[in-house]
Short mmCIF file of C-alpha atoms and ligand atoms in Angstrom, two decimals:
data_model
loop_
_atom_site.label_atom_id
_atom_site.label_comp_id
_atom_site.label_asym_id
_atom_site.label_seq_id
_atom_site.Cartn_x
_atom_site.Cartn_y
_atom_site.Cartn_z
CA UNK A 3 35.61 209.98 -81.92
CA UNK A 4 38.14 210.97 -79.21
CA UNK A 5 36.14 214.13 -78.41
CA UNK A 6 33.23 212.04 -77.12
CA UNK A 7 35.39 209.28 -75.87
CA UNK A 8 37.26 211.79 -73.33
CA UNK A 9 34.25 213.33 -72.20
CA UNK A 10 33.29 210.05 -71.37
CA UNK A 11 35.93 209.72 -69.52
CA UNK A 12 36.04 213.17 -68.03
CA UNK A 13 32.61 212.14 -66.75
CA UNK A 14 34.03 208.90 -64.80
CA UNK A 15 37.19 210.52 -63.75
CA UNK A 16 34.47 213.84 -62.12
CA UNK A 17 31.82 211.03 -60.91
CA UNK A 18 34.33 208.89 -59.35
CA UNK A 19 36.05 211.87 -57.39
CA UNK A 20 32.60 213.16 -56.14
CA UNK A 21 31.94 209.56 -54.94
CA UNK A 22 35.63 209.56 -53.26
CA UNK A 23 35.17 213.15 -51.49
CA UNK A 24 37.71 214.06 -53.61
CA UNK A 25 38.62 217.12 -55.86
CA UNK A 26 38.83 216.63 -59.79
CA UNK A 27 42.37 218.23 -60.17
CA UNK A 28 43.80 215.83 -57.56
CA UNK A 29 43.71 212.84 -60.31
CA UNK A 30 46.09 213.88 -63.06
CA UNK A 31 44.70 211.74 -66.89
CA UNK A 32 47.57 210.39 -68.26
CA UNK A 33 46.69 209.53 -72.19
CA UNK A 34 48.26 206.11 -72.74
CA UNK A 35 49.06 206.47 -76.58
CA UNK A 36 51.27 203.36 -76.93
CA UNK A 37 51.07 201.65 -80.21
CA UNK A 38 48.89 204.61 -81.67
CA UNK A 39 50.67 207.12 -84.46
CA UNK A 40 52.07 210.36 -83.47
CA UNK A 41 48.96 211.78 -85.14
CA UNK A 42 46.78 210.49 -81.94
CA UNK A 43 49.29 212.45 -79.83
CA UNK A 44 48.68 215.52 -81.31
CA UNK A 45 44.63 214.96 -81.65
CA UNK A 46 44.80 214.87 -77.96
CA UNK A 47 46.89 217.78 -77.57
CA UNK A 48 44.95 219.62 -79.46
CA UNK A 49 41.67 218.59 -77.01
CA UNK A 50 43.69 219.87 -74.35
CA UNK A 51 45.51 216.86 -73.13
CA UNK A 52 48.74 217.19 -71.90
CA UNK A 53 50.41 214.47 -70.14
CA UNK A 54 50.89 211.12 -73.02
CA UNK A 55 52.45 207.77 -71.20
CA UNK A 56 54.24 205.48 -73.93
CA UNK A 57 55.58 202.11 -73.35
CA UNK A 58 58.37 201.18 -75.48
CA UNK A 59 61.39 203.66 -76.00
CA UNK A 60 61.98 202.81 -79.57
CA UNK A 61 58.91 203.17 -80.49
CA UNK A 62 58.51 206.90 -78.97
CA UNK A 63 61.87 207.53 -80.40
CA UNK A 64 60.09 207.27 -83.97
CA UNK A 65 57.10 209.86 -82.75
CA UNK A 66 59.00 211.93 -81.33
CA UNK A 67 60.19 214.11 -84.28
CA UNK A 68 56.35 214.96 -84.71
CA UNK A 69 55.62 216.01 -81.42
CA UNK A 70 58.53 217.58 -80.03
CA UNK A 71 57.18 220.70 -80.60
CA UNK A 72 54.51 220.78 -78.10
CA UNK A 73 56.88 222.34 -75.31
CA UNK A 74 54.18 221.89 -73.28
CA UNK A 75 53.46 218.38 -73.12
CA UNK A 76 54.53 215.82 -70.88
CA UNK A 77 55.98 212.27 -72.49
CA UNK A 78 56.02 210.14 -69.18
CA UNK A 79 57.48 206.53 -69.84
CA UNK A 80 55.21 203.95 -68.60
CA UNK A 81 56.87 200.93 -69.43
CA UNK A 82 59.41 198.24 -67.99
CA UNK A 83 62.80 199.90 -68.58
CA UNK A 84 65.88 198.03 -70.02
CA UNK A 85 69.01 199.45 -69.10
CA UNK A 86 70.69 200.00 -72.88
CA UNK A 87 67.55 201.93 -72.86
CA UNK A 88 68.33 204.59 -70.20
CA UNK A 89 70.10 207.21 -72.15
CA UNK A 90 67.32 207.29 -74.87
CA UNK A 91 64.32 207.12 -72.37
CA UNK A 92 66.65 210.19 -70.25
CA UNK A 93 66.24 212.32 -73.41
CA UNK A 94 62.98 211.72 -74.43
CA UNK A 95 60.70 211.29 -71.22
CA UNK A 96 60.31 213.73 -68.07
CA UNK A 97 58.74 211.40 -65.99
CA UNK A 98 59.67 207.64 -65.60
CA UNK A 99 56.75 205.36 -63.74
CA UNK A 100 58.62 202.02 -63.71
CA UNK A 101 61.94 202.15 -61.95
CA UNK A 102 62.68 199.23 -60.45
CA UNK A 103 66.18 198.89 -59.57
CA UNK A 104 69.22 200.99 -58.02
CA UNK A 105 70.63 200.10 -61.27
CA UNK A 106 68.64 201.36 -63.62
CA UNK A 107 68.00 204.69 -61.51
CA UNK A 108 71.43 205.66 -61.59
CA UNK A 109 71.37 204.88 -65.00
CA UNK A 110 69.35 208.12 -65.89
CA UNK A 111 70.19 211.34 -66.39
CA UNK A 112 68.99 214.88 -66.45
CA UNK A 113 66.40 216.14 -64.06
CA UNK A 114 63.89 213.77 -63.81
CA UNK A 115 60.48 212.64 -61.59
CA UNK A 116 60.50 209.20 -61.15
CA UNK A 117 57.95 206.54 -59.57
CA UNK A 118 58.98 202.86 -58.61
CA UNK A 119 56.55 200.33 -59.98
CA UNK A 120 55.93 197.90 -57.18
CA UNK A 121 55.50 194.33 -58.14
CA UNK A 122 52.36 193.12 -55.48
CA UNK A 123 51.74 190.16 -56.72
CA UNK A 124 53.36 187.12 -58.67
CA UNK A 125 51.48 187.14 -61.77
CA UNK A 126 50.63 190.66 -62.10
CA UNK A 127 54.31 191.49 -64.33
CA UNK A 128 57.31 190.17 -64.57
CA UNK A 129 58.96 193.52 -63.64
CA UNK A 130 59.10 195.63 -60.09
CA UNK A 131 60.19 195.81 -57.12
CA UNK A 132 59.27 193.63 -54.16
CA UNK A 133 57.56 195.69 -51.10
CA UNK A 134 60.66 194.17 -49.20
CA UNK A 135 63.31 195.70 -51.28
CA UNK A 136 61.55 199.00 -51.49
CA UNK A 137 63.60 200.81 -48.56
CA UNK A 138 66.80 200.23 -50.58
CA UNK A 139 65.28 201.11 -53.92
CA UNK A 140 64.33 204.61 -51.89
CA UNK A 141 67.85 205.43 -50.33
CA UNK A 142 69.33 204.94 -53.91
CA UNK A 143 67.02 207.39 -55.29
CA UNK A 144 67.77 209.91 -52.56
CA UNK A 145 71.07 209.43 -52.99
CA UNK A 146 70.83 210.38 -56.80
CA UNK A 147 70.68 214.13 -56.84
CA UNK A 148 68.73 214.89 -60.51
CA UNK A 149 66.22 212.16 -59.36
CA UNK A 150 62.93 213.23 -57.65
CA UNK A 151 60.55 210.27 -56.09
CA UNK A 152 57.22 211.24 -56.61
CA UNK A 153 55.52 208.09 -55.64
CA UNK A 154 54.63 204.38 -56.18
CA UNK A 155 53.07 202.56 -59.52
CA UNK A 156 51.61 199.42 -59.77
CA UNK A 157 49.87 197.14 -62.46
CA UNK A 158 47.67 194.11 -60.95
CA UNK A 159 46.80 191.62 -62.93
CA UNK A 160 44.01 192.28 -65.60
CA UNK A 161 40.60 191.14 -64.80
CA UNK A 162 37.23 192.38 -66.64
CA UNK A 163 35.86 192.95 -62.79
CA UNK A 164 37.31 196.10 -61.73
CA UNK A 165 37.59 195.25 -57.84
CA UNK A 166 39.73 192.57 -58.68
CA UNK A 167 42.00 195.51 -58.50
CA UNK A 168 41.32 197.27 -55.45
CA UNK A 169 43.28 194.96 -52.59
CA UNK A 170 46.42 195.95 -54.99
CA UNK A 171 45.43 199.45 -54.65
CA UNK A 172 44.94 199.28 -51.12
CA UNK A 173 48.15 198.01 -50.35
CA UNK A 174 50.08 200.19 -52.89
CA UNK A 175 49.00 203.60 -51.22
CA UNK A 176 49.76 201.89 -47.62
CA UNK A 177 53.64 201.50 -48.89
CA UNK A 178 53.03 204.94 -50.11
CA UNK A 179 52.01 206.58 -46.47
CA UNK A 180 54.36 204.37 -44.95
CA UNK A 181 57.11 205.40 -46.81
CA UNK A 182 55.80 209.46 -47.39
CA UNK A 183 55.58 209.78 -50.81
CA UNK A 184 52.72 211.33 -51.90
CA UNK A 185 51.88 210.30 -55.65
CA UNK A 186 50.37 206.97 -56.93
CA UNK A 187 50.66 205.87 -59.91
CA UNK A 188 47.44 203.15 -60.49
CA UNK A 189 44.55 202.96 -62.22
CA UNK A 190 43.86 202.20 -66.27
CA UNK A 191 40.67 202.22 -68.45
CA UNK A 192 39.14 199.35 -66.97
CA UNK A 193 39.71 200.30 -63.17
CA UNK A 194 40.00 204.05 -63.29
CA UNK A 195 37.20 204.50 -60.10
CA UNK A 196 38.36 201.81 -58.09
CA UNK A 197 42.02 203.43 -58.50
CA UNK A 198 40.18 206.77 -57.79
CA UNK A 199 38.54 205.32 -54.81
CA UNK A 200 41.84 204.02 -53.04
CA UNK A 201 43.86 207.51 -53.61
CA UNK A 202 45.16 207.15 -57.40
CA UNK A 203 46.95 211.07 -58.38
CA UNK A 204 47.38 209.75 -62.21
CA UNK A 205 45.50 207.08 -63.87
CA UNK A 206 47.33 205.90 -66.80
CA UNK A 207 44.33 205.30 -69.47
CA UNK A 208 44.19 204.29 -72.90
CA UNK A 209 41.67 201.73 -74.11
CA UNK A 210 38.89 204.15 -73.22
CA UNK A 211 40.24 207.19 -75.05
CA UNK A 212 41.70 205.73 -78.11
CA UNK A 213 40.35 202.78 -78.63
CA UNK A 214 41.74 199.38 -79.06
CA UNK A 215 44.67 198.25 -79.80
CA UNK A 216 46.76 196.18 -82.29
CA UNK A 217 49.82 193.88 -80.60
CA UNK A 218 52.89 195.73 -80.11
CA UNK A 219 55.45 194.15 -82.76
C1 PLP B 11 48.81 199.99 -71.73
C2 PLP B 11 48.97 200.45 -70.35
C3 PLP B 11 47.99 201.25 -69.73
C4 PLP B 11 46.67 201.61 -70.36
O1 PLP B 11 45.81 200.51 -70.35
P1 PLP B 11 44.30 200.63 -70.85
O2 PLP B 11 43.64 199.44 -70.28
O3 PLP B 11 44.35 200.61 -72.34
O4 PLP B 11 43.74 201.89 -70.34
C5 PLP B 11 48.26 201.71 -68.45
N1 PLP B 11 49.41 201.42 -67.81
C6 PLP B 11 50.37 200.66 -68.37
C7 PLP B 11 51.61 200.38 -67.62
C8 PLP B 11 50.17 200.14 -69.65
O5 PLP B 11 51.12 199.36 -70.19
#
């Protein structure tokens, strides 16, 4: 049941702070509900959860109609975003985790908090930007006036053993201090503590709240 399976992870996400010296409400949970029907999104509104990551544009576009009335909630876009997909994602998401380009940042519109996903490593996605283009990607943003950088994202490649993880962690929140941007974006059900460990503010998780998943279409 998703009751039990977020107070499991309520109970990593609490241990794993403790551990780090670090206070619960500094690591926002960001329910990954990709693939899942708009009925999961409102299950886990109604448990309290507020902040739902989705991956593919069209498909949110279908939920949305069923959970558009939760004013509260926060639909954050978590996947790699195509640029004939800008003006949708603009309308539907507050929060975009994956820019990767000038060109798809001034792309968007409305207000909007935005995080560029850093690609660390050659086989961890196709998508991102390098660490070397990253001072580029930054002045572009600052440049675009209804676009706030919140921080840096990553995704390294999936491996069961969590600290597979952690050197991409490591060097993700060093581009963060060195550039001064204070959220990071890392961290999913497998490597939540690890992510925790190394500074993560949002861990995108949805295995371990929902369940498995079938293949997106
Ligand atoms: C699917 C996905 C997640 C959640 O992964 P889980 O292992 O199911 O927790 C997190 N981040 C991104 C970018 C994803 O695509």
């Amino acid at each position: 049941m998703l009751q039990d399976r977020l107070s499991t992870v309520e109970e990593r996400l609490t241990l794993a702070c403790q551990r780090a010296g670090r206070k619960r409400d500094e690591v926002l949970l960001l329910a990954v509900t990709k693939i899942f029907p708009a009925e999961v999104i409102l299950e886990a509104y109604a448990l309290g959860l507020r902040d739902f990551g989705e991956n593919y544009v069209q498909e949110f576009e279908g939920k949305y109609p069923l959970v558009q009335h939760l004013t509260d909630a926060r639909f954050h876009l978590i996947g790699h975003l195509q640029s004939n997909k800008t003006k949708k994602a603009s309308e539907l998401f507050c929060c975009i985790h994956t820019i990767d380009s000038p060109k798809i940042a001034a792309r968007l519109n409305g207000e909007k908090e935005v995080f560029i996903e850093v690609k660390l490593s050659e086989e961890a996605s196709k998508h991102g930007c390098a660490p070397a283009d990253l001072p580029a990607l930054i002045d572009a943003i600052a440049a675009l006036p209804n676009l706030k950088l919140s921080g840096l994202m990553t995704m390294p490649p999936w491996d069961e053993n969590p600290e597979t993880a952690r050197p991409y962690f490591i060097q993700l929140r060093k581009l963060a201090e060195q550039y001064k941007l204070p959220k990071l974006s890392m961290g999913m059900s497998n490597d939540l503590e690890v992510a925790i460990e190394e500074g993560s503010t949002i861990v995108r998780v949805g295995t371990a709240l929902f369940g498995k998943r079938q293949k997106p279409q």
